[in-house]
mmCIF file of N, CA and C in Angstrom:
data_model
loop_
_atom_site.group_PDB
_atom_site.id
_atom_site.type_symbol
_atom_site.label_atom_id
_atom_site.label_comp_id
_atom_site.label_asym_id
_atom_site.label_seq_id
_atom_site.Cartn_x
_atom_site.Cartn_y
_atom_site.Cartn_z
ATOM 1 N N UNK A 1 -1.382 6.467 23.844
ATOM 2 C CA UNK A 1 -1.614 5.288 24.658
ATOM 3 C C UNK A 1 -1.936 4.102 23.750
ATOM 4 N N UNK A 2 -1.321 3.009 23.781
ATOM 5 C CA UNK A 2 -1.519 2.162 23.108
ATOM 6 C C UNK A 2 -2.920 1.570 23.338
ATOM 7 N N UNK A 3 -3.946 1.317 23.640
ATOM 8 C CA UNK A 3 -5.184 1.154 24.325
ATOM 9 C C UNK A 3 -5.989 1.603 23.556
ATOM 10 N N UNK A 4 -5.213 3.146 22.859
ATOM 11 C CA UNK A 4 -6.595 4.121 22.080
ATOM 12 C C UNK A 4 -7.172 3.424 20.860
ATOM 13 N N UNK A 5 -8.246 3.809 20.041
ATOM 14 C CA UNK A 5 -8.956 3.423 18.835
ATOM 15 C C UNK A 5 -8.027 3.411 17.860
ATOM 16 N N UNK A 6 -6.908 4.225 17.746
ATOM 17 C CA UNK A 6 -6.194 4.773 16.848
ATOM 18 C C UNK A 6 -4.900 3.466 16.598
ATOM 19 N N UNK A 7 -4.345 3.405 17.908
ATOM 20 C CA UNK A 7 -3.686 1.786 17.830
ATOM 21 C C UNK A 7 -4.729 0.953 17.139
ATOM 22 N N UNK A 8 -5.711 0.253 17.622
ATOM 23 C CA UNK A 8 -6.525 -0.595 17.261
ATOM 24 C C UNK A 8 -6.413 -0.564 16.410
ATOM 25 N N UNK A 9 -6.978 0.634 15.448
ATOM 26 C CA UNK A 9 -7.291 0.819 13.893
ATOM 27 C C UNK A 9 -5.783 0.368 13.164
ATOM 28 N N UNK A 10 -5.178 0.794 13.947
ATOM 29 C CA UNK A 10 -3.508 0.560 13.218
ATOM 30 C C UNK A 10 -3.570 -0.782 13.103
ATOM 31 N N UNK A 11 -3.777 -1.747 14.129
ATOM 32 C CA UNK A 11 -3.690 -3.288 14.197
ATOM 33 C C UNK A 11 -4.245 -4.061 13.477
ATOM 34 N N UNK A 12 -5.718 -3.629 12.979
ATOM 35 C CA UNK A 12 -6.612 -4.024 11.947
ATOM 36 C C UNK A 12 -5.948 -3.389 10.444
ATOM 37 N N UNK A 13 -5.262 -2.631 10.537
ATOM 38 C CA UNK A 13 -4.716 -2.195 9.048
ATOM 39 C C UNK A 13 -3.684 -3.428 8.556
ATOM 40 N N UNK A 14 -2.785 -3.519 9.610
ATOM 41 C CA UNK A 14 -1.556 -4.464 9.367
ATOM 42 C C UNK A 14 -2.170 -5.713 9.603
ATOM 43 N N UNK A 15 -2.860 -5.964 9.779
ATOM 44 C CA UNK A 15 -4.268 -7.304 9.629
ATOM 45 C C UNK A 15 -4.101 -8.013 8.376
ATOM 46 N N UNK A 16 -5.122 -6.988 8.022
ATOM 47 C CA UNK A 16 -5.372 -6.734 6.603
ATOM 48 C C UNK A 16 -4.811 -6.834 5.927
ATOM 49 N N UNK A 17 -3.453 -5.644 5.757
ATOM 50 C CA UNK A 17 -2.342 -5.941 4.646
ATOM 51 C C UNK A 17 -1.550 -7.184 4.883
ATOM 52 N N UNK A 18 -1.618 -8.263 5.628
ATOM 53 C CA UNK A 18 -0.940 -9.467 5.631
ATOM 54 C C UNK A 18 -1.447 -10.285 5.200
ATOM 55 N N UNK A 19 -2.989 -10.172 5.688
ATOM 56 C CA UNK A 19 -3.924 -11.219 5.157
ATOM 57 C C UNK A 19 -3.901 -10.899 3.575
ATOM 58 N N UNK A 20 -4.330 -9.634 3.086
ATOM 59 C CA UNK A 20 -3.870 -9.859 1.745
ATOM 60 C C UNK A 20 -2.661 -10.221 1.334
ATOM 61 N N UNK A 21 -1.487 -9.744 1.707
ATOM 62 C CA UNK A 21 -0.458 -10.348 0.792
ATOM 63 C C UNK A 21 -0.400 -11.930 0.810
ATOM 64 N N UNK A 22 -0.483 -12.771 2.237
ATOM 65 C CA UNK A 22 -0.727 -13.842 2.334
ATOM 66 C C UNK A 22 -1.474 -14.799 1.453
ATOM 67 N N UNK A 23 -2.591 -13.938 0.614
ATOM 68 C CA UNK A 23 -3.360 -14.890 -0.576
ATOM 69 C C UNK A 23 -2.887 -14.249 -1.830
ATOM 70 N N UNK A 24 -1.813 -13.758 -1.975
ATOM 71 C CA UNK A 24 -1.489 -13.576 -3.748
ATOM 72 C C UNK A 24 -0.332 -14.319 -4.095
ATOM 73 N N UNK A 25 -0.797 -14.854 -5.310
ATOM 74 C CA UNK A 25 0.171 -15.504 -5.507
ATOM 75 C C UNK A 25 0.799 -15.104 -6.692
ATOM 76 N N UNK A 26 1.486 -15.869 -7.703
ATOM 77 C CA UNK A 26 2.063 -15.179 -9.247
ATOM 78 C C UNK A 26 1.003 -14.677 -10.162
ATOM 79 N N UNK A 27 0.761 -13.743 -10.925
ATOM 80 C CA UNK A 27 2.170 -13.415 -10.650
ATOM 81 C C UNK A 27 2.546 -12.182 -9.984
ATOM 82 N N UNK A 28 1.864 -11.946 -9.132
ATOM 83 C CA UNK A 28 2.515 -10.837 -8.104
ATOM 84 C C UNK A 28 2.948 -11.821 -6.529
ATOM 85 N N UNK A 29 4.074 -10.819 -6.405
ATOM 86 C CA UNK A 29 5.030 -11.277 -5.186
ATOM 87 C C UNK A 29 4.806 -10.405 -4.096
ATOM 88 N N UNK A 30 4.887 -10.823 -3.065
ATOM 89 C CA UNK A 30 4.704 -9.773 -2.344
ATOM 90 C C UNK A 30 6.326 -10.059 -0.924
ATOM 91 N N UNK A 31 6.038 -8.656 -0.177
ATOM 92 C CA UNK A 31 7.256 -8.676 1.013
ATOM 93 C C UNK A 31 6.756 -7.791 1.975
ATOM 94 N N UNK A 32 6.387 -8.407 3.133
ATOM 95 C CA UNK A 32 5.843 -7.372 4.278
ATOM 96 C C UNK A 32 6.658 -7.086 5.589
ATOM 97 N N UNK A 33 7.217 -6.162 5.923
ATOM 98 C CA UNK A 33 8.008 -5.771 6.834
ATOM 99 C C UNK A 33 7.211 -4.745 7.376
ATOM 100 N N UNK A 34 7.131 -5.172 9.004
ATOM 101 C CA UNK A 34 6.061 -4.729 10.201
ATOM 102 C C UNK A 34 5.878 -5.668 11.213
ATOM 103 N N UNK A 35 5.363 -5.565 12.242
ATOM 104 C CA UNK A 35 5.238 -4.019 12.348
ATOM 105 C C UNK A 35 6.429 -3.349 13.245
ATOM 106 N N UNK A 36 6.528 -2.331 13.086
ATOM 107 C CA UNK A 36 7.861 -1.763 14.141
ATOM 108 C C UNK A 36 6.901 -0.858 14.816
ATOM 109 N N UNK A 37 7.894 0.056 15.850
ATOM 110 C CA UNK A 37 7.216 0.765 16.962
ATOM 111 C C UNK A 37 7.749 2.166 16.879
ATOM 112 N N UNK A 38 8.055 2.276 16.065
ATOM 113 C CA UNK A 38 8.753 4.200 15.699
ATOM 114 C C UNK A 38 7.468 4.699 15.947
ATOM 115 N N UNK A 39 8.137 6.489 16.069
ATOM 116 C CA UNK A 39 7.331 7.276 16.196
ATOM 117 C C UNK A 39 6.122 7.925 15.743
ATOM 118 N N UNK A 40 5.976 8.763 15.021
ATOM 119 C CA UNK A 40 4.911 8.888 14.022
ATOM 120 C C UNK A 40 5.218 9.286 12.653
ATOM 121 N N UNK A 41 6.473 9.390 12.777
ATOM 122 C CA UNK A 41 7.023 9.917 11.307
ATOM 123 C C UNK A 41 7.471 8.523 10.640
ATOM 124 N N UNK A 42 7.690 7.323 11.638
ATOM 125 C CA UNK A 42 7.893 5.978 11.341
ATOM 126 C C UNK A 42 6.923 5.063 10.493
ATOM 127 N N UNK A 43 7.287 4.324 9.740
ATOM 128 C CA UNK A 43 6.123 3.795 8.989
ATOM 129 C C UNK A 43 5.691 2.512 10.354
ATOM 130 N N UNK A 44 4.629 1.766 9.509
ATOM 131 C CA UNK A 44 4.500 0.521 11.223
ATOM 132 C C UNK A 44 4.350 -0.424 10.576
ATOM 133 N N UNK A 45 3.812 -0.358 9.126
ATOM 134 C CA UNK A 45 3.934 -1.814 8.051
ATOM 135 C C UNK A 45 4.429 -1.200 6.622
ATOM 136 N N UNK A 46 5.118 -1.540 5.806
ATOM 137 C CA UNK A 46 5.510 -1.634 4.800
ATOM 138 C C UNK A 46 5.297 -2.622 4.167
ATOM 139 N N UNK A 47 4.585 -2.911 2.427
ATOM 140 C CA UNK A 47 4.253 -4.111 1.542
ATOM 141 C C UNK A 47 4.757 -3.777 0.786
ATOM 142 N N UNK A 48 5.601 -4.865 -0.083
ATOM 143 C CA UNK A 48 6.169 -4.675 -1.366
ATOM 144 C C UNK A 48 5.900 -5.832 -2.127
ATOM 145 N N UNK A 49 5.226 -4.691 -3.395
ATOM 146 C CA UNK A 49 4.328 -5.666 -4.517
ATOM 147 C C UNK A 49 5.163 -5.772 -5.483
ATOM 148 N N UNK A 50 5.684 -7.026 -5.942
ATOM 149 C CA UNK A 50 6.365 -7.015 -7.667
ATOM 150 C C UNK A 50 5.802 -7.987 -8.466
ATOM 151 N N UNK A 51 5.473 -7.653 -10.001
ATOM 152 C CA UNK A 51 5.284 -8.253 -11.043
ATOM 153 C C UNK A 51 5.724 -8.146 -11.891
ATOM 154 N N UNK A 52 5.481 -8.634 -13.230
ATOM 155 C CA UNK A 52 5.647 -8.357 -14.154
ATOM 156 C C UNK A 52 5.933 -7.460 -15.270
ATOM 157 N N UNK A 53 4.663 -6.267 -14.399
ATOM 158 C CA UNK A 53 4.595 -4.998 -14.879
ATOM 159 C C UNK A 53 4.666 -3.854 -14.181
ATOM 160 N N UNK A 54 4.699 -3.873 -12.619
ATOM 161 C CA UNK A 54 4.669 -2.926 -11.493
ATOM 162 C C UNK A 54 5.981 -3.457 -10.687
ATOM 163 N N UNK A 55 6.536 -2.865 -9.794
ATOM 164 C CA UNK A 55 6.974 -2.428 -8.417
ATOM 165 C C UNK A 55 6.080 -1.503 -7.608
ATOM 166 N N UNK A 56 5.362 -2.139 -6.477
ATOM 167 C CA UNK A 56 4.568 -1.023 -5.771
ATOM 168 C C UNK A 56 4.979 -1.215 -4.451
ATOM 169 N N UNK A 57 5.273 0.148 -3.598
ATOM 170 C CA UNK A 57 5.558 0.418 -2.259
ATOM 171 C C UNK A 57 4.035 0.791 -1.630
ATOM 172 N N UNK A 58 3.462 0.370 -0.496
ATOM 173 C CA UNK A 58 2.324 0.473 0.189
ATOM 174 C C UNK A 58 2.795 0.465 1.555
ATOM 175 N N UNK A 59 3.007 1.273 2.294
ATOM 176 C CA UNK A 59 3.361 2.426 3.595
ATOM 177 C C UNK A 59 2.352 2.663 4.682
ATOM 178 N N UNK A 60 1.961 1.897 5.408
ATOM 179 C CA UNK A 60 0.715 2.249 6.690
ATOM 180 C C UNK A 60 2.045 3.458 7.720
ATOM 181 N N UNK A 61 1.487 4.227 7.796
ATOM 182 C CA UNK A 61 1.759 4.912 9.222
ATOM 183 C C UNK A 61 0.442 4.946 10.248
ATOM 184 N N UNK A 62 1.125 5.344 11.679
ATOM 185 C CA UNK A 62 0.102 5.703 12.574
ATOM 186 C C UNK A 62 -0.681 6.784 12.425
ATOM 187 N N UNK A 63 -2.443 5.787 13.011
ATOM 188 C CA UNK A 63 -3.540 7.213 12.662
ATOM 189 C C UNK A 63 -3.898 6.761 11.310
ATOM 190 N N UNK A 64 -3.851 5.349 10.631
ATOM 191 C CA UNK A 64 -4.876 4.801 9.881
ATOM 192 C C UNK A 64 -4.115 5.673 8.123
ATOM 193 N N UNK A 65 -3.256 5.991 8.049
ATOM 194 C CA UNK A 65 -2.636 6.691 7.132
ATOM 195 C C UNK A 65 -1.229 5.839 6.158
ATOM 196 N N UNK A 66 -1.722 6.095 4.874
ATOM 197 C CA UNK A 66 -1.528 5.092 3.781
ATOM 198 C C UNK A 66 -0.692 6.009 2.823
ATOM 199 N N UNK A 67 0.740 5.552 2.083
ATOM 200 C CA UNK A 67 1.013 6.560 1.158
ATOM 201 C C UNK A 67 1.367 5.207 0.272
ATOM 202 N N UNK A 68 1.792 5.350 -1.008
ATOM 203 C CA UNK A 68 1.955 4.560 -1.546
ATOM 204 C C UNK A 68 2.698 4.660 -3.400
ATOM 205 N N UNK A 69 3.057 4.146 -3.739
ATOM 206 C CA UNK A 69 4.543 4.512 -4.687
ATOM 207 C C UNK A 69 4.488 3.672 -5.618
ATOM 208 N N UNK A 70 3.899 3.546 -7.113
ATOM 209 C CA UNK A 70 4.294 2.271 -7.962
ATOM 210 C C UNK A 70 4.642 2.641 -8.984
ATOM 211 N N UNK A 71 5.587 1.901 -9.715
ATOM 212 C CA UNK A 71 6.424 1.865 -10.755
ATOM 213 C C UNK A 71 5.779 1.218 -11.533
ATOM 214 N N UNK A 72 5.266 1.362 -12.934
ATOM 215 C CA UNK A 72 4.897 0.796 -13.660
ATOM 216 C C UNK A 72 5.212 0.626 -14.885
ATOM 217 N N UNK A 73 5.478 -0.182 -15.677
ATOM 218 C CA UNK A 73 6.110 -0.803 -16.711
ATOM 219 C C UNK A 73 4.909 -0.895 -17.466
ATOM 220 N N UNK A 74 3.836 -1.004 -17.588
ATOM 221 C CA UNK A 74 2.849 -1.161 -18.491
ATOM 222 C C UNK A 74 3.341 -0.488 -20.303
ATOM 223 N N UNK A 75 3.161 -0.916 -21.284
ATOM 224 C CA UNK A 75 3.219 -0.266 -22.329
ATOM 225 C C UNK A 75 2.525 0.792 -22.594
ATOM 226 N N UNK A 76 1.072 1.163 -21.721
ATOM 227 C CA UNK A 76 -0.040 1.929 -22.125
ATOM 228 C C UNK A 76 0.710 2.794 -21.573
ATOM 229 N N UNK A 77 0.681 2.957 -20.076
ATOM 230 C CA UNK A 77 1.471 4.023 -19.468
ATOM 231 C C UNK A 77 2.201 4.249 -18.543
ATOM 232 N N UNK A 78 3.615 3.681 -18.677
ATOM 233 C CA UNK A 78 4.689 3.387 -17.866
ATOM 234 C C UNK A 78 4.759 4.967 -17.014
ATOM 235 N N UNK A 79 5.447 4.335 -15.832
ATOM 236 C CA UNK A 79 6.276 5.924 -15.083
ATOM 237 C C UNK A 79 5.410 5.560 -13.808
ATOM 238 N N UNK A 80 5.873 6.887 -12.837
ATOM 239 C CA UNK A 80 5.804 6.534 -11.518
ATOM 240 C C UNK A 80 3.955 7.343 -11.207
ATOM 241 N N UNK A 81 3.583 6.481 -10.330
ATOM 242 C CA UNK A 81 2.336 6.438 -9.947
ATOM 243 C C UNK A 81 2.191 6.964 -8.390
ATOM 244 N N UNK A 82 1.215 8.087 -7.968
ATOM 245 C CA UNK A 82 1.775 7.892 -6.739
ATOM 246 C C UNK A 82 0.460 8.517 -5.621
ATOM 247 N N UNK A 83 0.026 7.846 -4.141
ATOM 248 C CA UNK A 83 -1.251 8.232 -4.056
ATOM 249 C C UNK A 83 -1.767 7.771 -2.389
ATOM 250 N N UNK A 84 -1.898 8.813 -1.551
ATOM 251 C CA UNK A 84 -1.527 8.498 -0.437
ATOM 252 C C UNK A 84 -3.322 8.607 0.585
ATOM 253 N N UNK A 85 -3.970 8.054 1.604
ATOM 254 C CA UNK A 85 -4.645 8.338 1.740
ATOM 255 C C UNK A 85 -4.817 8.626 3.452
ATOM 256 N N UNK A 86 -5.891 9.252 3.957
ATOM 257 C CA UNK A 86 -5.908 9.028 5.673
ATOM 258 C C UNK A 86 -7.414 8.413 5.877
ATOM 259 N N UNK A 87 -7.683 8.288 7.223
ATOM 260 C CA UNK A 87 -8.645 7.750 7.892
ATOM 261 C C UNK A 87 -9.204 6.611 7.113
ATOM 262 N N UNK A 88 -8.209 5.306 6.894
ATOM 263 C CA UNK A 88 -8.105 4.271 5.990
ATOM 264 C C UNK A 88 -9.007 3.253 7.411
ATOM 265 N N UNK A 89 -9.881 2.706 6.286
ATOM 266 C CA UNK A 89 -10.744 1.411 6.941
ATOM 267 C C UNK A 89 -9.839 -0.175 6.534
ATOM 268 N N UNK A 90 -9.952 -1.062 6.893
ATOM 269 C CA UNK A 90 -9.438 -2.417 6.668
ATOM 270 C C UNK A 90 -10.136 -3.050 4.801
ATOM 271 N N UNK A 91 -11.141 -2.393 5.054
ATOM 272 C CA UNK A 91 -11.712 -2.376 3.649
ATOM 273 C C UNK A 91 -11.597 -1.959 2.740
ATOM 274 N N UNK A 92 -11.061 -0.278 3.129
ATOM 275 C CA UNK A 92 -10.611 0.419 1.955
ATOM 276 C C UNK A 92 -8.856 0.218 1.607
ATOM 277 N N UNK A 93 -8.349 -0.317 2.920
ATOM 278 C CA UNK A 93 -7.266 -0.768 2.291
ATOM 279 C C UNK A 93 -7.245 -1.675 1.455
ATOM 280 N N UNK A 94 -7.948 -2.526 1.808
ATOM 281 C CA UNK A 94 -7.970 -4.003 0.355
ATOM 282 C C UNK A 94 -8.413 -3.334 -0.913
ATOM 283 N N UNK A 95 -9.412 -2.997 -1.217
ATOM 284 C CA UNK A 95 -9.120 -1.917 -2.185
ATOM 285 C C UNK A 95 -9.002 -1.286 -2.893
ATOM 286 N N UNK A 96 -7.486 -0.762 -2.094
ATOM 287 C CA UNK A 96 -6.582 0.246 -2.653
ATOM 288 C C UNK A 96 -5.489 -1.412 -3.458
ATOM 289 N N UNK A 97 -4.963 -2.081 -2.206
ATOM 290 C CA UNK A 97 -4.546 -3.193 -2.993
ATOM 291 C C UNK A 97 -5.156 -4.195 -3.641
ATOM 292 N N UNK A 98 -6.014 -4.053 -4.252
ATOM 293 C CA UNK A 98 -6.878 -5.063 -5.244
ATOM 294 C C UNK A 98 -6.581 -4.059 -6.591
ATOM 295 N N UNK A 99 -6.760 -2.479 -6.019
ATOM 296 C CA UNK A 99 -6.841 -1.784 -7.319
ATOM 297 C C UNK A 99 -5.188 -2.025 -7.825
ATOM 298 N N UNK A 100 -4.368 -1.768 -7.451
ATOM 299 C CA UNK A 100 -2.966 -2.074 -7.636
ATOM 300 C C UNK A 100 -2.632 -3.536 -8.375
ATOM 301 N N UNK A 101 -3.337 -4.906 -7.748
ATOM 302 C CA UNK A 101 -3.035 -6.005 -8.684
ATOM 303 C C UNK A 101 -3.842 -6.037 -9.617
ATOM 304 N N UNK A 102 -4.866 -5.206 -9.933
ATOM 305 C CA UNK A 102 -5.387 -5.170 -10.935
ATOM 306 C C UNK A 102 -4.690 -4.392 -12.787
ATOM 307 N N UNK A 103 -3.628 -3.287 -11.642
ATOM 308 C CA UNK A 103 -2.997 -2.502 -12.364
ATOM 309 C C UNK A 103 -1.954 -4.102 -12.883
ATOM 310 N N UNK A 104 -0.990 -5.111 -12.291
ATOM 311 C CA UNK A 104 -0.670 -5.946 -12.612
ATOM 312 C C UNK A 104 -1.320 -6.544 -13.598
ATOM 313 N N UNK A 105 -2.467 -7.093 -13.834
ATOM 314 C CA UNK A 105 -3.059 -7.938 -14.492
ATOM 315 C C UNK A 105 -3.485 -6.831 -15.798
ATOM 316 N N UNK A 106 -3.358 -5.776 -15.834
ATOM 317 C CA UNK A 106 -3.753 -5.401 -17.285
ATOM 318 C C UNK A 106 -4.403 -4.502 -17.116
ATOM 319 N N UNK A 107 -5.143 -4.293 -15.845
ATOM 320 C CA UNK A 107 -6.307 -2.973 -15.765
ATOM 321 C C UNK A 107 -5.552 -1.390 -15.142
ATOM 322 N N UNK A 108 -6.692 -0.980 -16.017
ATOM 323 C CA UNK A 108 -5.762 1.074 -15.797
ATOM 324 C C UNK A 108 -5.974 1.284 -13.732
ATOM 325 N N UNK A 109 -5.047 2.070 -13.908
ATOM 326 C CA UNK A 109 -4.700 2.614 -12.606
ATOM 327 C C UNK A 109 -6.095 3.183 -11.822
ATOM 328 N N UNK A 110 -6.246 2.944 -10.527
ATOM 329 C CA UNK A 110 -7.456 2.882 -10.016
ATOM 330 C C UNK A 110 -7.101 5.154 -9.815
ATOM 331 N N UNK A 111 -8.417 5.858 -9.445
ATOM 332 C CA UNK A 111 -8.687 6.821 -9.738
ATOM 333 C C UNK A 111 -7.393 7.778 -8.547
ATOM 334 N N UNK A 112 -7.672 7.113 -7.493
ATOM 335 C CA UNK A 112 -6.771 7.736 -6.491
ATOM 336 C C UNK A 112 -5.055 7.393 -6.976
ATOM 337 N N UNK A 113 -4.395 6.940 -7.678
ATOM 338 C CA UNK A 113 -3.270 7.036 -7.720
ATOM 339 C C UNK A 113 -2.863 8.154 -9.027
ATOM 340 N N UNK A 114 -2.499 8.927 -9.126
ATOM 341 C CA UNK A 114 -2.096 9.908 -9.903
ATOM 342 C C UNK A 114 -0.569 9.455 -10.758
ATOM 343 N N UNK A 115 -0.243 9.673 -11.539
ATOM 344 C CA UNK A 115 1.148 9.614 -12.381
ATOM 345 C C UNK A 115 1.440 10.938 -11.655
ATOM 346 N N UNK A 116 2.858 10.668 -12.236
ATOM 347 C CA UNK A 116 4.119 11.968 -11.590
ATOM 348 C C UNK A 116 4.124 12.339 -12.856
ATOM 349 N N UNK A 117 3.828 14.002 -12.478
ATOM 350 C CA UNK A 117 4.662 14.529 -13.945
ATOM 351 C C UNK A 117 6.081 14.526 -14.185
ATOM 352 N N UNK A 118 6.376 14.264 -15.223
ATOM 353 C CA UNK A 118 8.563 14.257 -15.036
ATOM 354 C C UNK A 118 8.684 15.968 -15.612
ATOM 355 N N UNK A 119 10.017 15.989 -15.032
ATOM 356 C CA UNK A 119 10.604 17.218 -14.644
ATOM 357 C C UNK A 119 11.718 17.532 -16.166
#
């Protein structure tokens, strides 16, 4: 039911992730596509972060649930980054994306995003 806490919480997520992308400027770019109305396997906001040194995908689904994908170019430690979370607050989403432009600006990868091992 759209009515429930669980919408709500969804509405305050995609809030959030607009209001942040809305205040960054260079050198990270941002691209927000949302919200749509798919099912639950559907994402409902999608952000796409690019700089200098990252490509990052940031994924809200329904039920307050966050996955998220960055490419990083850094010299220290390039390769794919990757780190998904649930029962996400409006707070802890910012963040998760503060920790990410931070990864832009020079600082190591915040604790929750893991590197991929390559195959």
């Amino acid at each position: 039911m759209r009515g429930d806490s669980h919408y709500s919480r969804d509405l305050q997520l995609g809030a959030a992730m607009g209001s942040w992308a809305s205040t960054r400027d260079s050198p990270i770019r941002t691209e927000l596509d949302g919200p749509r109305n798919g099912d639950e396997l559907e994402h409902l906001w999608m952000l796409t972060i690019s700089g200098d040194h990252l490509e990052a995908v940031v994924t809200l689904f329904r039920g307050a649930r966050a996955e998220v994908t960055v490419v990083w170019f850094s010299a220290k430690e390039d390769g794919v980054h990757t780190g998904r979370e649930t029962g996400l607050t409006p707070g802890r989403l910012t963040e998760m994306l503060d920790g990410i432009a931070a990864m832009e600006c020079g600082g190591a990868a915040p604790a929750w995003l893991r590197p991929v091992a390559e195959s």
